[in-house]
Amino acid sequence: MERNRRGACRLLLKDFHPVPQLVTESHMLIEPSFPVIDAHNHLSMRGYSFGKMKRTKPMIDWDHNLLLSVMDAARIEKIVDLTPFYGEKLKAVLDFHRPHSDRIVVFGTVDFERIDSPKFPSEVRKAIVQGFKHGMRGLKIFKELGLHYRDKQGKLVMPNDRRLKPVWDACAELKIPVLIHVADPVAFFQPLDNTNERFEELCAHPEWHFYGKDLPTFHELIQAGEELIAENPQTAFIMAHVGWYAENLQWVSGVLDKYTNAYIDISARIAELGRQPYTARKFFERYQDRIVFGADVLPNVEFYRIYYRFLETEDEYFPYAPTPWENSQGRWRIYGLGLDKVVLRKVYRDNILNLIDFNW
Ligand SMILES: [Zn+2]
């Protein structure tokens, strides 16, 4: 420990690990109240990093027995594998999981790099229908739409781009949902200085920092996402990560109020929800038919148990992730929501069962 000239302590942020001395009731849940469906997971992405979709390979060497035993231990009945694949790669993943189709469902995506082709509308429709025939039960749209893909003119392709209409129409026709991630945490679009609440996370992942580049702002992105939902009322959209804006449940509520085809998942955002427990609990009660469970972390019993503790107990000020992830999204802790059983059942399973056909 160093001291400066005035005698004050100096400590590097990375070395600061305070241990709370708070003593409150603690309920570590081993199991959730109902069997859970994890609607946001990525089992099959090998070598993915932001913007490198083409390089990503299907990971089809899982030990299914091990995977299913982890799911059983956490009472995860089914899991949705959101993949960045179409065509042959998608088929490989589907064939790999097919013997376990009672537990695993697969989503695919589309080739946005073909958007300039005059054949895009017919080709993309065909690819989606083909994927569906092989067993794909939904489409996953990654944040690269709006932040990465550019057309021939060099313009970013935004979520509300009219040229994408055939994609959403095909999903409506096949009655499969689109799980879409637009933008990222607000702090990723702000300067990386001593006021950025995700400073350490961005230091660890500089590729997630979207500020000061030739990119739309956070608000331009979510506005385009809202327009997409508004313009395609026949298509069901599951807005990933608490409607893209977990920091502002008022905004998310506005979208859910306006568009009955909008749903949200809670993946990777209990850190956000759990630091606004009063607002979050009201949000869950009001939108109990529109919220689905998801983790966005490879099946991990410890992780799932934190979600259950967050949703089911009124425990206070506990870590939103196991160590070593404990502070990964920001230096704060969370508070449980203590949701009642009716709401829990819908969020854990009933809502997603209404959105996805799990028979394939
Ligand atoms: Zn994800």
XYZ file of N, CA and C and ligand atoms in Angstrom, residues 40-42 45 82 140 142 179 181 240-241 265 267-268 295-297, ligand 1:
52
model
N -31.902 -18.181 -24.015
C -30.796 -17.417 -24.613
C -29.476 -18.049 -24.229
N -29.004 -18.910 -25.097
C -27.702 -19.520 -24.865
C -26.995 -19.713 -26.205
N -25.690 -19.868 -26.149
C -24.916 -20.090 -27.380
C -24.025 -21.300 -27.171
N -21.015 -21.740 -30.809
C -20.185 -20.721 -31.446
C -18.730 -20.893 -31.052
N -28.713 -20.400 -29.670
C -28.770 -19.320 -30.659
C -27.470 -19.343 -31.458
N -31.997 -15.784 -34.893
C -31.245 -14.945 -33.963
C -30.575 -13.836 -34.761
N -27.887 -10.893 -34.372
C -26.831 -10.420 -33.473
C -26.674 -8.900 -33.599
N -35.250 -13.557 -32.198
C -34.613 -13.070 -30.979
C -33.508 -12.115 -31.415
N -30.806 -8.844 -30.789
C -29.987 -8.014 -29.910
C -29.598 -6.750 -30.685
N -33.521 -9.047 -26.883
C -32.563 -9.648 -25.954
C -32.179 -8.675 -24.837
N -31.667 -9.229 -23.759
C -31.063 -8.433 -22.686
C -31.997 -7.321 -22.179
N -36.075 -10.918 -23.240
C -35.435 -11.918 -22.383
C -34.584 -11.178 -21.344
N -31.567 -12.203 -20.234
C -30.207 -12.715 -20.223
C -29.161 -11.631 -19.998
N -28.137 -12.006 -19.266
C -26.938 -11.175 -19.046
C -27.238 -9.789 -18.472
N -29.920 -16.945 -19.951
C -28.724 -16.657 -19.157
C -27.600 -16.066 -20.001
N -27.435 -16.545 -21.234
C -26.355 -16.084 -22.107
C -24.968 -16.467 -21.573
N -24.938 -17.493 -20.768
C -23.659 -18.024 -20.270
C -23.742 -19.529 -20.454
Zn -26.193 -13.838 -26.428
